[in-house]
Amino acid sequence: MSTDDFLARFGSPGASQPDPVAAAQQAMRNPLPARFYKEAGVLERDGLFHIALDGRTARTPARKPLAVGSRDVAEALAAEWERQAERIDPARMPLTRLVNSALDGVEDQQEAVRAEIVRYAASDALCYRAGEPGALVARQDAVWQPVVKAVEALIGARFVLAEGVVFAEQPAETLAAVARHVEQIPAPLALAGAHNVMTLTGSTIILLALANGLIDATAAWEAAHVDEDYQISVWGQDEEAAERRAIRRREFDAAALLLSQA
């Protein structure tokens, strides 16, 4: 199987930007191809860093060069390819899939991607707080409120908070302020990372905090899992749930790396 054949089969989740975890799970259901190259590396050419398999530039499913402007991202991509054993497992190549999606889809649909990020802010997970039990209420307030306040200061607008699942409409000026900051995220790579951070955390607020250096990736991940971690502390976590979370974390780390290049 050639590089192009592999990427056409397993490379990009597509221009529609689906759930990255679902994309990984779908990839795991496909038969795994044999490794068809001896080594993966990085070639600098024309101001870009190309992913090279046995010296040949890899290509996206749309046959664009698999090349990025950041050496750090390129080396991480090459490392994903180099880590593959006798069989290539696309579920363990989240950065490759995300960069393919960025180059083949986000670049041409960036306005739609930005609009979806802003729509998430209208019903952001951090704006919906538990009424009980007390331990969860306190944990949400301790972890989420500093993030919300920091983003409010950044955008110069306030979010409306609600208890439970009753919808809280966000002010138009708040969403407009969010949109102005989302517009500043460069396309396609950082924007693709931003979209996946938002999808995996359920929060544009967390995304904006991470994109602007108000929190780091670890704090962003922890903020996104306050509710889940509370449930684990009460009921424990089974093996299947732990594996799903591990998949999400790999996807998140890939997205955060792209976002950090903004």
mmCIF file of C-alpha atoms in Angstrom:
data_model
loop_
_atom_site.group_PDB
_atom_site.id
_atom_site.type_symbol
_atom_site.label_atom_id
_atom_site.label_comp_id
_atom_site.label_asym_id
_atom_site.label_seq_id
_atom_site.Cartn_x
_atom_site.Cartn_y
_atom_site.Cartn_z
ATOM 1 C CA MET A 1 0.000 0.000 0.000
ATOM 2 C CA SER A 2 1.403 3.399 -0.979
ATOM 3 C CA THR A 3 1.431 6.545 1.150
ATOM 4 C CA ASP A 4 -1.341 8.058 -0.954
ATOM 5 C CA ASP A 5 -3.457 4.897 -0.731
ATOM 6 C CA PHE A 6 -3.143 4.838 3.037
ATOM 7 C CA LEU A 7 -4.069 8.490 3.479
ATOM 8 C CA ALA A 8 -7.009 8.183 1.108
ATOM 9 C CA ARG A 9 -8.319 5.312 3.211
ATOM 10 C CA PHE A 10 -7.503 6.433 6.726
ATOM 11 C CA GLY A 11 -6.295 10.009 6.588
ATOM 12 C CA SER A 12 -8.905 12.694 7.023
ATOM 13 C CA PRO A 13 -12.091 12.804 9.081
ATOM 14 C CA GLY A 14 -13.408 15.060 6.314
ATOM 15 C CA ALA A 15 -14.368 18.649 5.733
ATOM 16 C CA SER A 16 -17.492 18.422 7.868
ATOM 17 C CA GLN A 17 -15.408 18.236 11.069
ATOM 18 C CA PRO A 18 -17.120 15.256 12.795
ATOM 19 C CA ASP A 19 -16.623 14.198 16.387
ATOM 20 C CA PRO A 20 -12.901 13.342 16.603
ATOM 21 C CA VAL A 21 -13.547 10.443 18.996
ATOM 22 C CA ALA A 22 -16.087 8.935 16.585
ATOM 23 C CA ALA A 23 -13.511 9.317 13.817
ATOM 24 C CA ALA A 24 -10.947 7.431 15.878
ATOM 25 C CA GLN A 25 -13.435 4.671 16.701
ATOM 26 C CA GLN A 26 -14.364 4.331 13.027
ATOM 27 C CA ALA A 27 -10.693 4.092 12.119
ATOM 28 C CA MET A 28 -10.261 1.256 14.624
ATOM 29 C CA ARG A 29 -12.991 -0.754 12.861
ATOM 30 C CA ASN A 30 -11.125 -0.699 9.532
ATOM 31 C CA PRO A 31 -8.642 -3.512 8.778
ATOM 32 C CA LEU A 32 -5.174 -2.295 9.689
ATOM 33 C CA PRO A 33 -2.732 -2.105 6.774
ATOM 34 C CA ALA A 34 0.849 -3.254 6.967
ATOM 35 C CA ARG A 35 3.543 -0.649 7.459
ATOM 36 C CA PHE A 36 4.742 0.167 3.939
ATOM 37 C CA TYR A 37 7.751 2.414 4.708
ATOM 38 C CA LYS A 38 10.995 2.002 6.613
ATOM 39 C CA GLU A 39 11.374 5.430 8.164
ATOM 40 C CA ALA A 40 9.508 8.680 8.684
ATOM 41 C CA GLY A 41 11.175 12.056 8.852
ATOM 42 C CA VAL A 42 10.877 15.770 8.149
ATOM 43 C CA LEU A 43 12.082 17.609 5.059
ATOM 44 C CA GLU A 44 12.236 21.416 4.955
ATOM 45 C CA ARG A 45 11.259 22.752 1.560
ATOM 46 C CA ASP A 46 9.765 26.017 0.256
ATOM 47 C CA GLY A 47 9.307 27.387 3.751
ATOM 48 C CA LEU A 48 7.333 24.364 4.965
ATOM 49 C CA PHE A 49 8.172 21.192 6.860
ATOM 50 C CA HIS A 50 7.091 18.120 4.879
ATOM 51 C CA ILE A 51 6.405 14.704 6.364
ATOM 52 C CA ALA A 52 8.567 12.283 4.405
ATOM 53 C CA LEU A 53 8.136 8.514 4.303
ATOM 54 C CA ASP A 54 11.283 6.928 2.905
ATOM 55 C CA GLY A 55 12.210 10.340 1.552
ATOM 56 C CA ARG A 56 8.923 10.946 -0.296
ATOM 57 C CA THR A 57 6.544 13.675 0.814
ATOM 58 C CA ALA A 58 3.313 12.198 2.145
ATOM 59 C CA ARG A 59 0.044 13.621 0.868
ATOM 60 C CA THR A 60 -3.399 14.207 2.292
ATOM 61 C CA PRO A 61 -6.444 12.354 0.913
ATOM 62 C CA ALA A 62 -7.026 15.382 -1.355
ATOM 63 C CA ARG A 63 -3.423 14.934 -2.553
ATOM 64 C CA LYS A 64 -2.098 18.077 -0.948
ATOM 65 C CA PRO A 65 1.424 17.800 0.510
ATOM 66 C CA LEU A 66 1.340 16.790 4.142
ATOM 67 C CA ALA A 67 3.349 19.852 5.124
ATOM 68 C CA VAL A 68 3.068 22.420 7.899
ATOM 69 C CA GLY A 69 4.719 25.670 8.871
ATOM 70 C CA SER A 70 5.806 24.512 12.319
ATOM 71 C CA ARG A 71 8.808 22.246 12.852
ATOM 72 C CA ASP A 72 7.375 21.129 16.211
ATOM 73 C CA VAL A 73 4.145 19.958 14.565
ATOM 74 C CA ALA A 74 6.031 18.320 11.711
ATOM 75 C CA GLU A 75 8.283 16.401 14.093
ATOM 76 C CA ALA A 76 5.238 15.273 16.095
ATOM 77 C CA LEU A 77 3.597 14.093 12.881
ATOM 78 C CA ALA A 78 6.706 12.197 11.821
ATOM 79 C CA ALA A 79 6.917 10.635 15.287
ATOM 80 C CA GLU A 80 3.352 9.312 14.913
ATOM 81 C CA TRP A 81 4.333 7.597 11.674
ATOM 82 C CA GLU A 82 7.607 6.325 13.119
ATOM 83 C CA ARG A 83 5.851 4.800 16.157
ATOM 84 C CA GLN A 84 3.736 2.538 13.986
ATOM 85 C CA ALA A 85 4.745 -1.119 14.207
ATOM 86 C CA GLU A 86 4.062 -3.891 11.690
ATOM 87 C CA ARG A 87 0.510 -2.598 11.307
ATOM 88 C CA ILE A 88 -0.497 1.058 11.003
ATOM 89 C CA ASP A 89 -3.157 2.008 13.532
ATOM 90 C CA PRO A 90 -4.857 5.299 12.539
ATOM 91 C CA ALA A 91 -6.590 5.445 15.905
ATOM 92 C CA ARG A 92 -3.167 6.193 17.338
ATOM 93 C CA MET A 93 -2.435 8.899 14.773
ATOM 94 C CA PRO A 94 -4.737 11.710 15.930
ATOM 95 C CA LEU A 95 -2.413 14.485 14.816
ATOM 96 C CA THR A 96 -2.121 13.085 11.289
ATOM 97 C CA ARG A 97 -5.895 12.803 10.963
ATOM 98 C CA LEU A 98 -6.418 16.290 12.333
ATOM 99 C CA VAL A 99 -3.828 17.925 10.083
ATOM 100 C CA ASN A 100 -5.333 16.144 7.076
ATOM 101 C CA SER A 101 -8.730 17.478 8.068
ATOM 102 C CA ALA A 102 -7.309 20.980 8.443
ATOM 103 C CA LEU A 103 -5.573 21.003 5.073
ATOM 104 C CA ASP A 104 -8.380 19.317 3.134
ATOM 105 C CA GLY A 105 -11.435 20.758 4.868
ATOM 106 C CA VAL A 106 -10.987 23.593 7.330
ATOM 107 C CA GLU A 107 -8.958 25.728 4.943
ATOM 108 C CA ASP A 108 -11.933 25.965 2.567
ATOM 109 C CA GLN A 109 -14.671 26.088 5.221
ATOM 110 C CA GLN A 110 -13.134 28.217 7.916
ATOM 111 C CA GLU A 111 -16.090 30.602 8.244
ATOM 112 C CA ALA A 112 -18.438 27.694 8.942
ATOM 113 C CA VAL A 113 -15.976 26.301 11.497
ATOM 114 C CA ARG A 114 -15.697 29.683 13.235
ATOM 115 C CA ALA A 115 -19.479 30.039 13.292
ATOM 116 C CA GLU A 116 -19.860 26.640 14.953
ATOM 117 C CA ILE A 117 -17.363 27.586 17.666
ATOM 118 C CA VAL A 118 -19.372 30.731 18.402
ATOM 119 C CA ARG A 119 -22.621 28.718 18.483
ATOM 120 C CA TYR A 120 -21.123 26.513 21.193
ATOM 121 C CA ALA A 121 -20.613 29.607 23.327
ATOM 122 C CA ALA A 122 -24.394 30.124 23.307
ATOM 123 C CA SER A 123 -24.827 26.967 25.396
ATOM 124 C CA ASP A 124 -21.371 26.525 26.910
ATOM 125 C CA ALA A 125 -20.937 23.702 29.406
ATOM 126 C CA LEU A 126 -19.259 26.013 31.937
ATOM 127 C CA CYS A 127 -22.396 28.175 32.105
ATOM 128 C CA TYR A 128 -24.569 25.328 33.431
ATOM 129 C CA ARG A 129 -23.965 24.560 37.091
ATOM 130 C CA ALA A 130 -25.219 21.801 39.345
ATOM 131 C CA GLY A 131 -27.587 22.620 42.178
ATOM 132 C CA GLU A 132 -26.476 19.600 44.174
ATOM 133 C CA PRO A 133 -24.662 17.723 45.658
ATOM 134 C CA GLY A 134 -22.659 20.280 47.535
ATOM 135 C CA ALA A 135 -19.281 18.734 46.743
ATOM 136 C CA LEU A 136 -19.893 18.983 43.001
ATOM 137 C CA VAL A 137 -21.255 22.537 43.298
ATOM 138 C CA ALA A 138 -18.124 23.579 45.171
ATOM 139 C CA ARG A 139 -15.811 21.850 42.710
ATOM 140 C CA GLN A 140 -17.482 23.462 39.683
ATOM 141 C CA ASP A 141 -17.253 26.873 41.291
ATOM 142 C CA ALA A 142 -13.600 26.411 42.281
ATOM 143 C CA VAL A 143 -12.456 25.197 38.861
ATOM 144 C CA TRP A 144 -14.840 26.825 36.410
ATOM 145 C CA GLN A 145 -15.420 30.275 37.846
ATOM 146 C CA PRO A 146 -11.805 31.486 37.523
ATOM 147 C CA VAL A 147 -11.799 30.342 33.885
ATOM 148 C CA VAL A 148 -15.094 32.100 33.139
ATOM 149 C CA LYS A 149 -13.907 35.306 34.838
ATOM 150 C CA ALA A 150 -10.603 35.264 32.959
ATOM 151 C CA VAL A 151 -12.342 34.869 29.593
ATOM 152 C CA GLU A 152 -14.864 37.569 30.469
ATOM 153 C CA ALA A 153 -11.987 39.938 31.178
ATOM 154 C CA LEU A 154 -10.352 38.920 27.899
ATOM 155 C CA ILE A 155 -13.404 39.537 25.713
ATOM 156 C CA GLY A 156 -14.880 42.431 27.724
ATOM 157 C CA ALA A 157 -18.312 40.815 28.136
ATOM 158 C CA ARG A 158 -20.222 38.688 30.644
ATOM 159 C CA PHE A 159 -21.700 35.197 30.415
ATOM 160 C CA VAL A 160 -25.069 34.320 31.923
ATOM 161 C CA LEU A 161 -24.890 31.321 34.293
ATOM 162 C CA ALA A 162 -27.739 28.909 35.000
ATOM 163 C CA GLU A 163 -28.461 26.078 37.397
ATOM 164 C CA GLY A 164 -29.472 22.726 35.997
ATOM 165 C CA VAL A 165 -30.565 22.270 32.396
ATOM 166 C CA VAL A 166 -32.788 25.321 31.972
ATOM 167 C CA PHE A 167 -31.547 27.202 28.907
ATOM 168 C CA ALA A 168 -29.802 30.486 29.619
ATOM 169 C CA GLU A 169 -29.665 32.798 26.616
ATOM 170 C CA GLN A 170 -26.345 34.560 26.262
ATOM 171 C CA PRO A 171 -26.346 38.298 25.466
ATOM 172 C CA ALA A 172 -25.803 39.189 21.817
ATOM 173 C CA GLU A 173 -22.872 41.397 22.778
ATOM 174 C CA THR A 174 -21.195 38.461 24.520
ATOM 175 C CA LEU A 175 -21.472 36.239 21.455
ATOM 176 C CA ALA A 176 -20.241 39.095 19.266
ATOM 177 C CA ALA A 177 -17.208 39.483 21.537
ATOM 178 C CA VAL A 178 -16.563 35.738 21.349
ATOM 179 C CA ALA A 179 -16.791 35.910 17.557
ATOM 180 C CA ARG A 180 -14.174 38.659 17.406
ATOM 181 C CA HIS A 181 -11.693 36.533 19.321
ATOM 182 C CA VAL A 182 -12.491 33.366 17.373
ATOM 183 C CA GLU A 183 -11.795 35.349 14.201
ATOM 184 C CA GLN A 184 -8.224 35.850 15.402
ATOM 185 C CA ILE A 185 -7.449 32.106 15.422
ATOM 186 C CA PRO A 186 -5.351 31.365 12.312
ATOM 187 C CA ALA A 187 -6.609 28.906 9.730
ATOM 188 C CA PRO A 188 -6.262 26.150 8.914
ATOM 189 C CA LEU A 189 -4.168 24.312 11.523
ATOM 190 C CA ALA A 190 -4.818 26.315 14.695
ATOM 191 C CA LEU A 191 -8.496 26.628 13.761
ATOM 192 C CA ALA A 192 -8.794 22.868 13.298
ATOM 193 C CA GLY A 193 -7.176 22.403 16.700
ATOM 194 C CA ALA A 194 -9.554 24.966 18.190
ATOM 195 C CA HIS A 195 -12.583 23.166 16.792
ATOM 196 C CA ASN A 196 -11.487 19.847 18.258
ATOM 197 C CA VAL A 197 -10.645 21.381 21.645
ATOM 198 C CA MET A 198 -14.153 22.837 21.700
ATOM 199 C CA THR A 199 -15.743 19.537 20.649
ATOM 200 C CA LEU A 200 -13.817 17.468 23.185
ATOM 201 C CA THR A 201 -14.389 19.852 26.103
ATOM 202 C CA GLY A 202 -17.894 21.014 25.206
ATOM 203 C CA SER A 203 -16.751 24.551 25.865
ATOM 204 C CA THR A 204 -15.791 27.567 23.808
ATOM 205 C CA ILE A 205 -14.866 29.267 27.084
ATOM 206 C CA ILE A 206 -12.209 26.628 27.785
ATOM 207 C CA LEU A 207 -11.033 26.926 24.182
ATOM 208 C CA LEU A 208 -10.586 30.699 24.421
ATOM 209 C CA ALA A 209 -8.805 30.382 27.763
ATOM 210 C CA LEU A 210 -6.382 27.829 26.318
ATOM 211 C CA ALA A 211 -5.864 29.692 23.030
ATOM 212 C CA ASN A 212 -4.968 32.890 24.876
ATOM 213 C CA GLY A 213 -2.658 31.352 27.476
ATOM 214 C CA LEU A 214 -5.021 31.900 30.395
ATOM 215 C CA ILE A 215 -4.775 28.205 31.287
ATOM 216 C CA ASP A 216 -2.540 25.387 30.090
ATOM 217 C CA ALA A 217 -3.613 22.154 28.402
ATOM 218 C CA THR A 218 -3.673 20.189 31.664
ATOM 219 C CA ALA A 219 -5.920 22.743 33.348
ATOM 220 C CA ALA A 220 -8.178 22.813 30.282
ATOM 221 C CA TRP A 221 -8.533 19.023 30.351
ATOM 222 C CA GLU A 222 -9.268 19.017 34.072
ATOM 223 C CA ALA A 223 -11.864 21.782 33.730
ATOM 224 C CA ALA A 224 -13.631 19.803 31.009
ATOM 225 C CA HIS A 225 -13.861 16.744 33.262
ATOM 226 C CA VAL A 226 -15.020 18.195 36.578
ATOM 227 C CA ASP A 227 -18.394 16.452 36.366
ATOM 228 C CA GLU A 228 -16.949 13.172 35.102
ATOM 229 C CA ASP A 229 -14.237 13.132 37.744
ATOM 230 C CA TYR A 230 -16.814 13.726 40.452
ATOM 231 C CA GLN A 231 -18.857 10.750 39.223
ATOM 232 C CA ILE A 232 -15.707 8.622 39.165
ATOM 233 C CA SER A 233 -14.955 9.629 42.761
ATOM 234 C CA VAL A 234 -18.406 8.409 43.770
ATOM 235 C CA TRP A 235 -18.945 5.357 41.566
ATOM 236 C CA GLY A 236 -15.508 4.455 40.246
ATOM 237 C CA GLN A 237 -14.516 4.025 36.591
ATOM 238 C CA ASP A 238 -14.754 0.885 34.484
ATOM 239 C CA GLU A 239 -12.130 -0.212 31.985
ATOM 240 C CA GLU A 240 -14.162 0.665 28.887
ATOM 241 C CA ALA A 241 -14.829 4.199 30.126
ATOM 242 C CA ALA A 242 -11.143 4.627 30.929
ATOM 243 C CA GLU A 243 -10.184 3.581 27.383
ATOM 244 C CA ARG A 244 -12.676 6.027 25.861
ATOM 245 C CA ARG A 245 -11.177 8.772 27.992
ATOM 246 C CA ALA A 246 -7.661 7.821 26.906
ATOM 247 C CA ILE A 247 -8.737 8.119 23.258
ATOM 248 C CA ARG A 248 -10.222 11.540 23.935
ATOM 249 C CA ARG A 249 -7.028 12.650 25.665
ATOM 250 C CA ARG A 250 -4.883 11.692 22.681
ATOM 251 C CA GLU A 251 -7.226 13.627 20.411
ATOM 252 C CA PHE A 252 -7.159 16.580 22.796
ATOM 253 C CA ASP A 253 -3.364 16.665 23.010
ATOM 254 C CA ALA A 254 -3.113 16.711 19.215
ATOM 255 C CA ALA A 255 -5.629 19.557 19.005
ATOM 256 C CA ALA A 256 -3.896 21.530 21.745
ATOM 257 C CA LEU A 257 -0.580 21.211 19.919
ATOM 258 C CA LEU A 258 -2.064 22.714 16.750
ATOM 259 C CA LEU A 259 -3.778 25.447 18.751
ATOM 260 C CA SER A 260 -0.495 26.343 20.452
ATOM 261 C CA GLN A 261 0.979 27.260 17.074
ATOM 262 C CA ALA A 262 -1.430 30.217 16.714
#
